[in-house]
mmCIF file of N, CA and C in Angstrom:
data_model
loop_
_atom_site.group_PDB
_atom_site.id
_atom_site.type_symbol
_atom_site.label_atom_id
_atom_site.label_comp_id
_atom_site.label_asym_id
_atom_site.label_seq_id
_atom_site.Cartn_x
_atom_site.Cartn_y
_atom_site.Cartn_z
ATOM 1 N N ALA E 321 -17.769 4.285 12.042
ATOM 2 C CA ALA E 321 -17.693 5.300 13.095
ATOM 3 C C ALA E 321 -17.267 6.685 12.687
ATOM 4 N N GLY E 322 -17.574 7.840 13.125
ATOM 5 C CA GLY E 322 -17.208 8.816 12.771
ATOM 6 C C GLY E 322 -15.728 9.185 13.001
ATOM 7 N N GLY E 323 -15.349 8.691 14.235
ATOM 8 C CA GLY E 323 -13.905 8.881 14.584
ATOM 9 C C GLY E 323 -13.203 7.572 14.871
ATOM 10 N N SER E 324 -12.470 7.542 16.109
ATOM 11 C CA SER E 324 -11.696 6.272 16.196
ATOM 12 C C SER E 324 -12.596 5.209 16.742
ATOM 13 N N ILE E 325 -12.177 3.840 16.548
ATOM 14 C CA ILE E 325 -13.088 2.584 17.215
ATOM 15 C C ILE E 325 -12.191 1.992 18.038
ATOM 16 N N HIS E 326 -12.657 1.730 19.281
ATOM 17 C CA HIS E 326 -11.912 0.995 20.318
ATOM 18 C C HIS E 326 -12.671 -0.206 20.652
ATOM 19 N N ILE E 327 -12.124 -1.374 20.640
ATOM 20 C CA ILE E 327 -12.726 -2.862 20.635
ATOM 21 C C ILE E 327 -12.008 -3.552 21.839
ATOM 22 N N TYR E 328 -12.645 -3.452 22.899
ATOM 23 C CA TYR E 328 -11.947 -4.348 24.248
ATOM 24 C C TYR E 328 -12.453 -5.814 24.236
ATOM 25 N N GLY E 329 -12.005 -6.249 23.047
ATOM 26 C CA GLY E 329 -12.337 -7.783 22.979
ATOM 27 C C GLY E 329 -11.892 -8.034 21.444
ATOM 28 N N THR E 330 -12.575 -8.905 20.882
ATOM 29 C CA THR E 330 -12.238 -9.509 19.561
ATOM 30 C C THR E 330 -12.853 -8.665 18.201
ATOM 31 N N LEU E 331 -12.167 -8.311 17.397
ATOM 32 C CA LEU E 331 -12.650 -7.485 16.331
ATOM 33 C C LEU E 331 -12.880 -8.657 15.266
ATOM 34 N N ARG E 332 -13.955 -8.677 14.961
ATOM 35 C CA ARG E 332 -14.419 -9.666 13.820
ATOM 36 C C ARG E 332 -15.307 -8.860 12.757
ATOM 37 N N GLY E 333 -15.208 -9.328 11.442
ATOM 38 C CA GLY E 333 -16.075 -8.752 10.561
ATOM 39 C C GLY E 333 -15.410 -7.391 9.986
ATOM 40 N N ARG E 334 -16.029 -6.369 9.866
ATOM 41 C CA ARG E 334 -15.444 -5.059 9.422
ATOM 42 C C ARG E 334 -15.366 -4.119 10.305
ATOM 43 N N ALA E 335 -14.720 -3.130 10.422
ATOM 44 C CA ALA E 335 -14.410 -1.953 11.048
ATOM 45 C C ALA E 335 -14.076 -0.903 10.304
ATOM 46 N N ILE E 336 -15.036 0.313 10.252
ATOM 47 C CA ILE E 336 -14.670 1.453 9.258
ATOM 48 C C ILE E 336 -14.709 2.501 10.388
ATOM 49 N N ALA E 337 -13.719 3.203 10.268
ATOM 50 C CA ALA E 337 -13.379 4.394 11.358
ATOM 51 C C ALA E 337 -13.133 5.807 10.387
ATOM 52 N N GLY E 338 -13.261 6.743 10.925
ATOM 53 C CA GLY E 338 -13.044 8.102 10.140
ATOM 54 C C GLY E 338 -13.993 8.634 9.146
ATOM 55 N N LEU E 339 -15.255 8.335 9.139
ATOM 56 C CA LEU E 339 -16.012 8.541 8.165
ATOM 57 C C LEU E 339 -16.411 10.089 8.298
ATOM 58 N N LEU E 340 -16.011 10.758 9.494
ATOM 59 C CA LEU E 340 -16.236 12.321 9.266
ATOM 60 C C LEU E 340 -14.866 12.935 9.094
ATOM 61 N N GLY E 341 -13.904 12.296 8.585
ATOM 62 C CA GLY E 341 -12.563 12.745 8.362
ATOM 63 C C GLY E 341 -11.732 13.113 9.796
ATOM 64 N N PRO E 342 -10.907 13.899 9.696
ATOM 65 C CA PRO E 342 -9.806 14.093 10.960
ATOM 66 C C PRO E 342 -10.585 14.739 12.069
ATOM 67 N N GLY E 343 -10.407 14.592 13.169
ATOM 68 C CA GLY E 343 -11.288 15.134 14.378
ATOM 69 C C GLY E 343 -10.659 16.578 14.677
ATOM 70 N N PRO E 344 -11.137 16.987 15.925
ATOM 71 C CA PRO E 344 -10.587 18.404 16.336
ATOM 72 C C PRO E 344 -9.328 18.514 16.381
ATOM 73 N N GLY E 345 -8.709 19.683 15.889
ATOM 74 C CA GLY E 345 -7.104 19.735 16.104
ATOM 75 C C GLY E 345 -6.501 18.742 14.967
ATOM 76 N N GLY E 346 -7.057 18.281 13.999
ATOM 77 C CA GLY E 346 -6.411 17.306 12.811
ATOM 78 C C GLY E 346 -6.230 15.990 13.419
ATOM 79 N N ALA E 347 -6.695 15.464 14.663
ATOM 80 C CA ALA E 347 -6.607 14.241 15.105
ATOM 81 C C ALA E 347 -7.183 13.240 14.122
ATOM 82 N N ARG E 348 -6.372 12.226 13.849
ATOM 83 C CA ARG E 348 -6.410 11.226 12.946
ATOM 84 C C ARG E 348 -7.102 10.085 13.437
ATOM 85 N N PRO E 349 -8.218 9.201 12.858
ATOM 86 C CA PRO E 349 -8.953 8.233 13.448
ATOM 87 C C PRO E 349 -7.899 6.993 13.360
ATOM 88 N N ARG E 350 -8.124 6.249 14.750
ATOM 89 C CA ARG E 350 -7.461 4.978 14.832
ATOM 90 C C ARG E 350 -8.634 3.660 14.983
ATOM 91 N N ILE E 351 -8.076 2.613 14.770
ATOM 92 C CA ILE E 351 -8.917 1.487 15.218
ATOM 93 C C ILE E 351 -7.931 0.694 16.200
ATOM 94 N N PHE E 352 -8.442 0.448 17.614
ATOM 95 C CA PHE E 352 -7.604 -0.432 18.444
ATOM 96 C C PHE E 352 -8.594 -1.638 18.731
ATOM 97 N N CYS E 353 -7.782 -2.767 19.137
ATOM 98 C CA CYS E 353 -8.482 -3.882 19.350
ATOM 99 C C CYS E 353 -7.664 -4.894 20.199
ATOM 100 N N ARG E 354 -8.461 -5.580 21.001
ATOM 101 C CA ARG E 354 -7.473 -6.615 21.832
ATOM 102 C C ARG E 354 -7.058 -8.008 21.343
ATOM 103 N N ARG E 355 -7.956 -8.208 20.044
ATOM 104 C CA ARG E 355 -7.690 -9.480 19.280
ATOM 105 C C ARG E 355 -8.006 -9.242 17.921
ATOM 106 N N LEU E 356 -7.203 -9.230 16.938
ATOM 107 C CA LEU E 356 -7.649 -9.156 15.521
ATOM 108 C C LEU E 356 -7.941 -10.425 14.750
ATOM 109 N N GLU E 357 -9.407 -10.536 14.433
ATOM 110 C CA GLU E 357 -9.686 -11.378 13.338
ATOM 111 C C GLU E 357 -10.676 -10.785 12.298
ATOM 112 N N ALA E 358 -10.382 -9.486 11.890
ATOM 113 C CA ALA E 358 -11.302 -8.979 10.950
ATOM 114 C C ALA E 358 -11.214 -9.426 9.600
ATOM 115 N N GLU E 359 -12.196 -9.238 9.055
ATOM 116 C CA GLU E 359 -12.201 -9.466 7.383
ATOM 117 C C GLU E 359 -11.816 -8.034 6.637
ATOM 118 N N LEU E 360 -12.044 -7.098 7.039
ATOM 119 C CA LEU E 360 -11.877 -5.461 6.513
ATOM 120 C C LEU E 360 -11.676 -4.616 7.534
ATOM 121 N N LEU E 361 -10.718 -3.727 7.323
ATOM 122 C CA LEU E 361 -10.458 -2.209 7.955
ATOM 123 C C LEU E 361 -10.548 -1.362 6.951
ATOM 124 N N ALA E 362 -11.007 -0.250 7.482
ATOM 125 C CA ALA E 362 -10.955 1.105 6.753
ATOM 126 C C ALA E 362 -10.776 2.382 7.556
ATOM 127 N N ILE E 363 -10.254 3.085 7.096
ATOM 128 C CA ILE E 363 -9.893 4.478 7.723
ATOM 129 C C ILE E 363 -9.860 5.570 6.690
ATOM 130 N N ASP E 364 -10.824 6.557 6.888
ATOM 131 C CA ASP E 364 -11.083 7.722 5.777
ATOM 132 C C ASP E 364 -11.086 7.163 4.427
ATOM 133 N N GLY E 365 -11.871 5.961 4.287
ATOM 134 C CA GLY E 365 -12.132 5.614 2.712
ATOM 135 C C GLY E 365 -11.029 4.711 2.405
ATOM 136 N N VAL E 366 -9.810 4.385 3.081
ATOM 137 C CA VAL E 366 -8.826 3.702 2.560
ATOM 138 C C VAL E 366 -9.117 2.140 3.250
ATOM 139 N N TYR E 367 -8.994 1.159 2.528
ATOM 140 C CA TYR E 367 -9.350 -0.126 3.001
ATOM 141 C C TYR E 367 -8.319 -1.151 2.770
ATOM 142 N N LYS E 368 -8.334 -2.299 3.728
ATOM 143 C CA LYS E 368 -7.265 -3.161 3.715
ATOM 144 C C LYS E 368 -8.250 -4.613 4.186
ATOM 145 N N THR E 369 -7.824 -5.610 3.238
ATOM 146 C CA THR E 369 -8.782 -6.657 3.411
ATOM 147 C C THR E 369 -7.871 -7.603 4.341
ATOM 148 N N ALA E 370 -8.460 -8.802 4.892
ATOM 149 C CA ALA E 370 -7.615 -9.640 5.701
ATOM 150 C C ALA E 370 -6.625 -10.422 4.761
ATOM 151 N N ASP E 371 -6.624 -10.448 3.376
ATOM 152 C CA ASP E 371 -5.755 -11.072 2.545
ATOM 153 C C ASP E 371 -4.422 -10.131 2.526
ATOM 154 N N GLU E 372 -4.656 -8.862 2.738
ATOM 155 C CA GLU E 372 -3.398 -8.037 2.738
ATOM 156 C C GLU E 372 -2.956 -7.592 4.052
ATOM 157 N N MET E 373 -3.455 -8.033 5.172
ATOM 158 C CA MET E 373 -2.919 -7.972 6.497
ATOM 159 C C MET E 373 -1.986 -8.816 6.806
ATOM 160 N N ASP E 374 -1.071 -8.515 7.639
ATOM 161 C CA ASP E 374 0.178 -9.393 8.111
ATOM 162 C C ASP E 374 -0.388 -10.514 8.817
ATOM 163 N N PRO E 375 -0.107 -11.677 8.607
ATOM 164 C CA PRO E 375 -0.686 -12.810 9.178
ATOM 165 C C PRO E 375 -0.160 -12.858 10.770
ATOM 166 N N ALA E 376 0.994 -12.286 10.742
ATOM 167 C CA ALA E 376 1.661 -12.278 12.286
ATOM 168 C C ALA E 376 0.602 -11.459 13.330
ATOM 169 N N LEU E 377 0.016 -10.608 12.650
ATOM 170 C CA LEU E 377 -0.898 -9.431 13.591
ATOM 171 C C LEU E 377 -2.285 -10.202 13.825
ATOM 172 N N MET E 378 -2.474 -11.138 13.254
ATOM 173 C CA MET E 378 -3.939 -12.006 13.436
ATOM 174 C C MET E 378 -3.913 -12.591 14.760
ATOM 175 N N GLY E 379 -4.979 -12.396 15.615
ATOM 176 C CA GLY E 379 -5.135 -12.996 17.051
ATOM 177 C C GLY E 379 -4.497 -12.106 17.931
ATOM 178 N N ARG E 380 -3.708 -11.009 17.582
ATOM 179 C CA ARG E 380 -3.079 -10.367 18.486
ATOM 180 C C ARG E 380 -3.746 -8.903 18.782
ATOM 181 N N ALA E 381 -3.241 -8.093 19.698
ATOM 182 C CA ALA E 381 -3.666 -6.775 20.115
ATOM 183 C C ALA E 381 -3.012 -5.785 18.998
ATOM 184 N N VAL E 382 -3.898 -5.020 18.356
ATOM 185 C CA VAL E 382 -3.361 -4.097 17.387
ATOM 186 C C VAL E 382 -3.991 -2.798 17.254
ATOM 187 N N GLN E 383 -3.065 -1.931 16.838
ATOM 188 C CA GLN E 383 -3.500 -0.657 16.623
ATOM 189 C C GLN E 383 -3.432 -0.423 14.973
ATOM 190 N N VAL E 384 -4.532 0.417 14.332
ATOM 191 C CA VAL E 384 -4.551 0.619 12.725
ATOM 192 C C VAL E 384 -4.641 2.192 12.686
ATOM 193 N N TRP E 385 -3.913 2.657 11.912
ATOM 194 C CA TRP E 385 -3.859 3.879 11.354
ATOM 195 C C TRP E 385 -3.750 4.224 10.214
ATOM 196 N N LEU E 386 -3.791 5.625 9.553
ATOM 197 C CA LEU E 386 -3.656 5.921 8.237
ATOM 198 C C LEU E 386 -2.088 6.563 8.418
ATOM 199 N N ASP E 387 -1.379 5.973 7.269
ATOM 200 C CA ASP E 387 -0.004 6.701 7.238
ATOM 201 C C ASP E 387 0.014 7.188 5.639
ATOM 202 N N GLY E 388 -0.256 8.400 5.364
ATOM 203 C CA GLY E 388 -0.378 8.826 3.970
ATOM 204 C C GLY E 388 -1.578 8.229 3.592
ATOM 205 N N ASP E 389 -1.481 7.794 2.431
ATOM 206 C CA ASP E 389 -2.667 6.796 1.826
ATOM 207 C C ASP E 389 -2.793 5.404 1.959
ATOM 208 N N GLU E 390 -1.878 4.778 2.922
ATOM 209 C CA GLU E 390 -1.944 3.574 3.183
ATOM 210 C C GLU E 390 -2.333 3.114 4.690
ATOM 211 N N ILE E 391 -2.834 1.919 4.864
ATOM 212 C CA ILE E 391 -3.295 1.534 6.329
ATOM 213 C C ILE E 391 -1.983 0.893 6.858
ATOM 214 N N ALA E 392 -1.582 1.407 8.203
ATOM 215 C CA ALA E 392 -0.665 0.943 8.803
ATOM 216 C C ALA E 392 -0.954 0.177 9.970
ATOM 217 N N MET E 393 -0.570 -1.126 10.542
ATOM 218 C CA MET E 393 -0.751 -1.685 11.447
ATOM 219 C C MET E 393 0.305 -1.923 12.612
ATOM 220 N N ALA E 394 0.225 -2.184 13.655
ATOM 221 C CA ALA E 394 1.329 -2.462 14.562
ATOM 222 C C ALA E 394 0.627 -3.048 15.676
ATOM 223 N N ALA E 395 1.374 -4.151 16.436
ATOM 224 C CA ALA E 395 0.917 -5.006 17.399
ATOM 225 C C ALA E 395 1.048 -4.089 18.713
ATOM 226 N N LEU E 396 0.160 -4.178 19.631
ATOM 227 C CA LEU E 396 0.199 -3.449 20.997
ATOM 228 C C LEU E 396 0.763 -4.477 22.121
ATOM 229 N N ASP E 397 1.079 -5.501 21.780
ATOM 230 C CA ASP E 397 1.478 -6.549 22.965
ATOM 231 C C ASP E 397 2.948 -6.800 22.798
#
């Protein structure tokens, strides 16, 4: 996706956000999902595989964003 990704269900497979870089006003792309089961997440060319994700976040509602040069993740529930 060129910007943020919102998934109102289970995120499986791969999600790649921010292919067009920051949005209007410098808004940074994010990934939101109700249930995380992804094998790969990427924002602005920075990747994180399932092996690198916190196991405590799997199966939960999550938001993902870019913090500097690293992918950051936090539970939403």
